[in-house]
PDB file of C-alpha atoms and ligand atoms in Angstrom:
ATOM      1  CA  MET A   1      86.415  33.005  33.685  1.00 62.00           C
ATOM      2  CA  ASN A   2      89.284  30.943  31.806  1.00 82.00           C
ATOM      3  CA  ALA A   3      88.324  27.420  31.831  1.00 95.00           C
ATOM      4  CA  PRO A   4      87.379  25.827  35.492  1.00 98.00           C
ATOM      5  CA  ARG A   5      89.539  23.277  36.908  1.00 98.00           C
ATOM      6  CA  ILE A   6      87.691  21.092  37.659  1.00 98.00           C
ATOM      7  CA  GLY A   7      88.251  17.426  39.283  1.00 98.00           C
ATOM      8  CA  VAL A   8      87.026  14.047  39.062  1.00 98.00           C
ATOM      9  CA  LEU A   9      87.123  11.774  42.073  1.00 98.00           C
ATOM     10  CA  ALA A  10      89.624   9.488  40.794  1.00 98.00           C
ATOM     11  CA  LEU A  11      89.710   6.758  43.632  1.00 96.00           C
ATOM     12  CA  GLN A  12      87.461   4.027  42.195  1.00 91.00           C
ATOM     13  CA  GLY A  13      84.967   3.927  39.484  1.00 83.00           C
ATOM     14  CA  ASP A  14      84.439   5.660  35.909  1.00 83.00           C
ATOM     15  CA  THR A  15      86.723   8.573  35.699  1.00 95.00           C
ATOM     16  CA  ARG A  16      87.915   8.185  31.868  1.00 96.00           C
ATOM     17  CA  GLU A  17      84.381   9.523  30.287  1.00 97.00           C
ATOM     18  CA  HIS A  18      83.915  12.145  32.955  1.00 98.00           C
ATOM     19  CA  LEU A  19      87.069  13.746  32.001  1.00 98.00           C
ATOM     20  CA  ALA A  20      86.535  13.579  28.414  1.00 98.00           C
ATOM     21  CA  ALA A  21      82.940  15.153  28.904  1.00 98.00           C
ATOM     22  CA  LEU A  22      84.423  17.932  30.964  1.00 98.00           C
ATOM     23  CA  ARG A  23      86.931  18.869  28.117  1.00 98.00           C
ATOM     24  CA  GLU A  24      84.092  18.723  25.595  1.00 98.00           C
ATOM     25  CA  ALA A  25      82.131  21.234  27.528  1.00 98.00           C
ATOM     26  CA  GLY A  26      85.085  23.833  28.148  1.00 97.00           C
ATOM     27  CA  ALA A  27      86.914  22.650  31.324  1.00 98.00           C
ATOM     28  CA  GLU A  28      90.048  21.826  31.996  1.00 98.00           C
ATOM     29  CA  PRO A  29      89.668  18.087  33.747  1.00 98.00           C
ATOM     30  CA  MET A  30      91.889  16.582  36.493  1.00 98.00           C
ATOM     31  CA  PRO A  31      91.427  13.007  38.312  1.00 98.00           C
ATOM     32  CA  VAL A  32      91.511  14.073  42.020  1.00 98.00           C
ATOM     33  CA  ARG A  33      93.563  10.925  44.059  1.00 96.00           C
ATOM     34  CA  ARG A  34      94.793  12.728  47.059  1.00 96.00           C
ATOM     35  CA  ARG A  35      94.304  15.888  49.202  1.00 96.00           C
ATOM     36  CA  SER A  36      96.683  18.342  47.501  1.00 97.00           C
ATOM     37  CA  GLU A  37      95.004  17.888  44.023  1.00 98.00           C
ATOM     38  CA  LEU A  38      91.279  18.530  45.457  1.00 98.00           C
ATOM     39  CA  ASP A  39      93.155  21.627  47.661  1.00 97.00           C
ATOM     40  CA  THR A  40      93.183  23.048  43.874  1.00 97.00           C
ATOM     41  CA  VAL A  41      90.341  22.353  41.921  1.00 98.00           C
ATOM     42  CA  ASP A  42      87.161  24.727  41.430  1.00 98.00           C
ATOM     43  CA  GLY A  43      84.999  21.979  41.661  1.00 98.00           C
ATOM     44  CA  LEU A  44      84.343  18.193  41.694  1.00 98.00           C
ATOM     45  CA  VAL A  45      82.883  15.777  39.771  1.00 98.00           C
ATOM     46  CA  ILE A  46      81.893  12.196  42.023  1.00 98.00           C
ATOM     47  CA  PRO A  47      81.663   9.366  39.730  1.00 98.00           C
ATOM     48  CA  GLY A  48      79.516   6.412  39.463  1.00 96.00           C
ATOM     49  CA  GLY A  49      81.229   2.926  41.155  1.00 95.00           C
ATOM     50  CA  GLU A  50      80.779   1.730  44.492  1.00 94.00           C
ATOM     51  CA  SER A  51      79.443   4.160  47.161  1.00 95.00           C
ATOM     52  CA  THR A  52      80.712   1.834  50.076  1.00 94.00           C
ATOM     53  CA  THR A  53      83.963   1.161  48.773  1.00 94.00           C
ATOM     54  CA  MET A  54      84.871   5.263  47.333  1.00 95.00           C
ATOM     55  CA  SER A  55      83.737   5.921  51.004  1.00 95.00           C
ATOM     56  CA  HIS A  56      86.401   3.832  52.510  1.00 94.00           C
ATOM     57  CA  LEU A  57      88.857   4.770  50.296  1.00 96.00           C
ATOM     58  CA  LEU A  58      88.234   8.730  51.299  1.00 97.00           C
ATOM     59  CA  LEU A  59      88.838   7.717  54.873  1.00 96.00           C
ATOM     60  CA  ASP A  60      91.430   5.696  54.025  1.00 96.00           C
ATOM     61  CA  PHE A  61      93.311   8.659  51.669  1.00 96.00           C
ATOM     62  CA  ASP A  62      92.338  10.802  54.981  1.00 96.00           C
ATOM     63  CA  MET A  63      90.267  13.139  52.378  1.00 97.00           C
ATOM     64  CA  LEU A  64      86.514  12.646  53.705  1.00 98.00           C
ATOM     65  CA  GLU A  65      86.754  15.168  56.483  1.00 97.00           C
ATOM     66  CA  PRO A  66      89.073  17.579  53.817  1.00 98.00           C
ATOM     67  CA  LEU A  67      85.943  17.127  50.972  1.00 98.00           C
ATOM     68  CA  ARG A  68      83.171  17.626  53.671  1.00 98.00           C
ATOM     69  CA  GLY A  69      85.129  20.662  53.995  1.00 98.00           C
ATOM     70  CA  ARG A  70      85.256  22.057  50.734  1.00 98.00           C
ATOM     71  CA  LEU A  71      81.901  21.021  50.180  1.00 98.00           C
ATOM     72  CA  ALA A  72      80.875  23.291  53.529  1.00 98.00           C
ATOM     73  CA  GLU A  73      82.104  26.070  51.632  1.00 98.00           C
ATOM     74  CA  GLY A  74      80.609  25.525  48.853  1.00 98.00           C
ATOM     75  CA  MET A  75      82.543  23.960  46.463  1.00 98.00           C
ATOM     76  CA  PRO A  76      80.630  23.075  43.582  1.00 98.00           C
ATOM     77  CA  ALA A  77      80.403  19.530  43.090  1.00 99.00           C
ATOM     78  CA  TYR A  78      78.208  16.727  40.660  1.00 99.00           C
ATOM     79  CA  GLY A  79      77.412  13.396  41.691  1.00 98.00           C
ATOM     80  CA  ALA A  80      76.900  10.746  39.508  1.00 98.00           C
ATOM     81  CA  CYS A  81      75.424   7.610  40.550  1.00 97.00           C
ATOM     82  CA  ALA A  82      77.785   6.589  43.494  1.00 96.00           C
ATOM     83  CA  GLY A  83      78.275  10.125  43.501  1.00 98.00           C
ATOM     84  CA  MET A  84      74.736  11.309  43.905  1.00 98.00           C
ATOM     85  CA  ILE A  85      74.822   9.041  46.806  1.00 98.00           C
ATOM     86  CA  LEU A  86      77.872  10.620  48.602  1.00 98.00           C
ATOM     87  CA  LEU A  87      76.529  13.934  48.036  1.00 98.00           C
ATOM     88  CA  ALA A  88      73.306  13.087  49.905  1.00 98.00           C
ATOM     89  CA  SER A  89      72.451  13.923  53.637  1.00 98.00           C
ATOM     90  CA  GLU A  90      71.037  10.536  54.749  1.00 97.00           C
ATOM     91  CA  ILE A  91      71.633   6.903  52.664  1.00 97.00           C
ATOM     92  CA  LEU A  92      68.918   4.274  53.102  1.00 95.00           C
ATOM     93  CA  ASP A  93      70.258   0.726  52.192  1.00 85.00           C
ATOM     94  CA  ALA A  94      68.244  -1.861  53.449  1.00 62.00           C
ATOM     95  CA  GLY A  95      70.189  -4.771  52.247  1.00 59.00           C
ATOM     96  CA  ALA A  96      73.453  -3.757  53.689  1.00 60.00           C
ATOM     97  CA  ARG A  97      75.626  -5.673  55.395  1.00 66.00           C
ATOM     98  CA  GLY A  98      79.288  -4.719  56.425  1.00 69.00           C
ATOM     99  CA  ARG A  99      80.383  -1.798  55.525  1.00 78.00           C
ATOM    100  CA  GLN A 100      77.758   1.395  55.016  1.00 88.00           C
ATOM    101  CA  ALA A 101      78.682   4.242  52.865  1.00 93.00           C
ATOM    102  CA  LEU A 102      79.238   7.459  54.300  1.00 95.00           C
ATOM    103  CA  PRO A 103      77.002  10.781  53.600  1.00 97.00           C
ATOM    104  CA  LEU A 104      79.176  13.945  52.621  1.00 98.00           C
ATOM    105  CA  ARG A 105      75.792  15.736  53.444  1.00 98.00           C
ATOM    106  CA  ALA A 106      76.336  18.368  50.388  1.00 98.00           C
ATOM    107  CA  ILE A 107      72.641  18.164  49.534  1.00 98.00           C
ATOM    108  CA  ASP A 108      69.691  17.787  51.835  1.00 98.00           C
ATOM    109  CA  MET A 109      68.295  14.427  50.631  1.00 98.00           C
ATOM    110  CA  THR A 110      67.576  11.010  51.551  1.00 98.00           C
ATOM    111  CA  VAL A 111      68.850   8.608  49.090  1.00 98.00           C
ATOM    112  CA  ARG A 112      68.082   5.103  48.680  1.00 96.00           C
ATOM    113  CA  ARG A 113      70.846   2.738  46.887  1.00 94.00           C
ATOM    114  CA  ASN A 114      70.131   0.262  44.368  1.00 91.00           C
ATOM    115  CA  ALA A 115      66.628   1.435  44.669  1.00 92.00           C
ATOM    116  CA  PHE A 116      65.311   0.016  40.949  1.00 87.00           C
ATOM    117  CA  GLY A 117      65.292  -3.508  41.993  1.00 76.00           C
ATOM    118  CA  ARG A 118      67.812  -6.315  41.328  1.00 66.00           C
ATOM    119  CA  GLN A 119      65.877  -7.511  38.769  1.00 56.00           C
ATOM    120  CA  VAL A 120      66.137  -4.460  36.705  1.00 65.00           C
ATOM    121  CA  ASP A 121      70.104  -3.546  37.226  1.00 78.00           C
ATOM    122  CA  SER A 122      70.467  -1.545  34.362  1.00 88.00           C
ATOM    123  CA  PHE A 123      68.026   0.112  32.044  1.00 89.00           C
ATOM    124  CA  GLU A 124      68.335   3.555  29.915  1.00 93.00           C
ATOM    125  CA  GLY A 125      64.828   5.907  28.767  1.00 95.00           C
ATOM    126  CA  ASP A 126      64.630   9.158  28.025  1.00 97.00           C
ATOM    127  CA  VAL A 127      63.915  11.705  30.910  1.00 98.00           C
ATOM    128  CA  ALA A 128      62.877  15.048  30.554  1.00 98.00           C
ATOM    129  CA  PHE A 129      65.055  17.412  32.461  1.00 98.00           C
ATOM    130  CA  ALA A 130      64.684  21.168  33.579  1.00 98.00           C
ATOM    131  CA  GLY A 131      66.150  23.311  31.366  1.00 97.00           C
ATOM    132  CA  PHE A 132      66.452  21.226  28.374  1.00 98.00           C
ATOM    133  CA  ASP A 133      64.516  21.566  25.160  1.00 98.00           C
ATOM    134  CA  VAL A 134      65.260  17.737  24.502  1.00 98.00           C
ATOM    135  CA  PRO A 135      65.145  15.000  27.056  1.00 98.00           C
ATOM    136  CA  VAL A 136      67.420  13.271  28.025  1.00 98.00           C
ATOM    137  CA  ARG A 137      68.867   9.281  27.737  1.00 97.00           C
ATOM    138  CA  ALA A 138      69.437   8.377  31.108  1.00 97.00           C
ATOM    139  CA  VAL A 139      71.572   5.290  31.613  1.00 96.00           C
ATOM    140  CA  PHE A 140      70.755   4.112  35.353  1.00 96.00           C
ATOM    141  CA  ILE A 141      72.988   1.338  36.595  1.00 94.00           C
ATOM    142  CA  ARG A 142      72.160  -0.362  39.669  1.00 93.00           C
ATOM    143  CA  ALA A 143      70.857   3.306  40.504  1.00 95.00           C
ATOM    144  CA  PRO A 144      69.524   5.312  43.279  1.00 96.00           C
ATOM    145  CA  TRP A 145      66.577   7.467  43.612  1.00 96.00           C
ATOM    146  CA  VAL A 146      65.764  10.536  45.775  1.00 98.00           C
ATOM    147  CA  GLU A 147      63.374   9.229  48.499  1.00 97.00           C
ATOM    148  CA  ARG A 148      63.232  13.307  50.290  1.00 98.00           C
ATOM    149  CA  ALA A 149      64.296  16.450  49.000  1.00 98.00           C
ATOM    150  CA  GLY A 150      64.254  19.046  51.307  1.00 98.00           C
ATOM    151  CA  ASP A 151      62.597  22.293  50.501  1.00 98.00           C
ATOM    152  CA  ASP A 152      65.761  23.697  49.013  1.00 98.00           C
ATOM    153  CA  VAL A 153      67.014  20.886  46.238  1.00 98.00           C
ATOM    154  CA  ARG A 154      65.333  21.619  43.097  1.00 98.00           C
ATOM    155  CA  VAL A 155      63.939  18.234  41.409  1.00 98.00           C
ATOM    156  CA  LEU A 156      65.492  18.025  37.781  1.00 98.00           C
ATOM    157  CA  ALA A 157      64.443  15.434  36.597  1.00 98.00           C
ATOM    158  CA  SER A 158      62.122  12.515  37.820  1.00 98.00           C
ATOM    159  CA  ALA A 159      61.783   8.588  36.559  1.00 95.00           C
ATOM    160  CA  ALA A 160      59.491   5.760  38.064  1.00 90.00           C
ATOM    161  CA  GLY A 161      57.543   8.653  40.475  1.00 94.00           C
ATOM    162  CA  HIS A 162      61.325   9.917  41.964  1.00 96.00           C
ATOM    163  CA  ALA A 163      63.631  12.539  41.615  1.00 98.00           C
ATOM    164  CA  VAL A 164      66.528  11.034  39.898  1.00 98.00           C
ATOM    165  CA  ALA A 165      68.400  14.242  39.152  1.00 98.00           C
ATOM    166  CA  VAL A 166      68.717  17.243  41.601  1.00 98.00           C
ATOM    167  CA  ARG A 167      70.050  20.646  42.280  1.00 98.00           C
ATOM    168  CA  GLN A 168      70.434  22.475  45.841  1.00 98.00           C
ATOM    169  CA  GLY A 169      72.748  25.791  45.180  1.00 98.00           C
ATOM    170  CA  PRO A 170      76.181  24.827  43.426  1.00 98.00           C
ATOM    171  CA  MET A 171      75.476  21.022  44.136  1.00 98.00           C
ATOM    172  CA  LEU A 172      74.526  18.873  41.166  1.00 99.00           C
ATOM    173  CA  ALA A 173      73.152  14.993  41.070  1.00 99.00           C
ATOM    174  CA  THR A 174      71.973  12.651  38.480  1.00 98.00           C
ATOM    175  CA  ALA A 175      71.266   9.130  39.523  1.00 98.00           C
ATOM    176  CA  PHE A 176      72.255   8.092  35.957  1.00 97.00           C
ATOM    177  CA  HIS A 177      75.266   8.301  34.065  1.00 97.00           C
ATOM    178  CA  PRO A 178      75.466  11.066  31.233  1.00 97.00           C
ATOM    179  CA  GLU A 179      79.247  10.265  30.449  1.00 96.00           C
ATOM    180  CA  VAL A 180      78.628   7.630  28.551  1.00 95.00           C
ATOM    181  CA  THR A 181      75.613   9.038  26.263  1.00 95.00           C
ATOM    182  CA  GLY A 182      77.887  11.839  24.122  1.00 93.00           C
ATOM    183  CA  ASP A 183      75.448  14.205  25.283  1.00 97.00           C
ATOM    184  CA  ARG A 184      77.333  17.015  26.867  1.00 98.00           C
ATOM    185  CA  ARG A 185      74.729  19.008  28.147  1.00 98.00           C
ATOM    186  CA  VAL A 186      74.336  17.760  31.798  1.00 98.00           C
ATOM    187  CA  HIS A 187      78.262  18.088  32.210  1.00 98.00           C
ATOM    188  CA  GLN A 188      78.063  21.993  30.610  1.00 98.00           C
ATOM    189  CA  LEU A 189      75.164  23.076  32.969  1.00 98.00           C
ATOM    190  CA  PHE A 190      78.078  21.491  35.905  1.00 98.00           C
ATOM    191  CA  VAL A 191      80.795  23.803  33.775  1.00 98.00           C
ATOM    192  CA  ASP A 192      78.306  26.868  34.043  1.00 98.00           C
ATOM    193  CA  ILE A 193      77.776  26.156  37.995  1.00 98.00           C
ATOM    194  CA  VAL A 194      81.421  26.355  38.444  1.00 98.00           C
ATOM    195  CA  THR A 195      81.816  29.791  36.905  1.00 98.00           C
ATOM    196  CA  GLY A 196      78.990  31.318  38.036  1.00 97.00           C
ATOM    197  CA  GLU A 197      76.765  31.315  34.911  1.00 96.00           C
ATOM    198  CA  ALA A 198      74.028  28.525  35.835  1.00 96.00           C
TER     199      ALA A 198
HETATM  200  N1  LIG B   1      74.954   0.631  43.190  1.00 95.34           N
HETATM  201  C1  LIG B   1      76.011   2.003  43.117  1.00 95.34           C
HETATM  202  C2  LIG B   1      76.167   1.989  44.717  1.00 95.34           C
HETATM  203  O1  LIG B   1      75.526   1.686  45.452  1.00 95.34           O
HETATM  204  C3  LIG B   1      75.771   2.862  42.376  1.00 95.34           C
HETATM  205  C4  LIG B   1      75.967   2.021  40.882  1.00 95.34           C
HETATM  206  C5  LIG B   1      76.717   3.361  39.944  1.00 95.34           C
HETATM  207  O2  LIG B   1      77.250   3.882  40.207  1.00 95.34           O
HETATM  208  N2  LIG B   1      76.494   3.159  38.802  1.00 95.34           N
HETATM  209  O3  LIG B   1      76.854   2.440  45.191  1.00 95.34           O
END
C-alpha cells in the first residue's frame, strides 16, 4: 500500500504534533475540519483537547453522525486522551455540569474523564506497552482511564491499576500523549493498523 492518508481531526486540540508524528511514521497526514475531508481519509487521529468542546464542534460542523458512520463501517481511528474519551461507548464524568462529551461508541469501554484527580493534573512515567520491547514514556495531561473494557478490547498498557492504552480491531486509544515525546512507536502501530500490517 502507498502511504495511507491519515486525517487528524482539527476542530480543537493539539494537531500539529500528530501531523508530524504521522509523517515520520510513513503516512500522508492531513488536517480534517469538514465532512468532505473526513470522507477522503483512510484513518483518523482524534487528538487531545477538551472532549466536551470537540463533541459540540462535531455537532456544529455536522460531522458527529458522519464520523460515527465511518467508524461503524470500520475506518481505523486512534484517539489520544480527549480522543480516547470520544471513542468510548460510555463516558463517566462525575463533576460535569452543563455540556457533556458525546461518545462516538467505536470502542466497547467506559472511560472516566480527568480520572487521575485534580491534584495531579499532569505527570509522566514509563509504561510497559504490549508488543514493544522498551516501555513508552507516557505523558498524562488531565487524562482519562478505562474503567470497563469489553471482552473484545485488548488492554495494551496500564497505569495506577487501570487500562490506559487499548485496541479493539482497527480502533486504538491511549490516555497519554505519545505525540509530545518524539517516540513514534504508537503512531507507527496506528499506521500499520491502517495499512493492515498490524
Ligand atoms: N480532560 C480532557 C477532557 O476531558 C482531556 C485532556 C487532554 O486531552 N489532554 O476532554
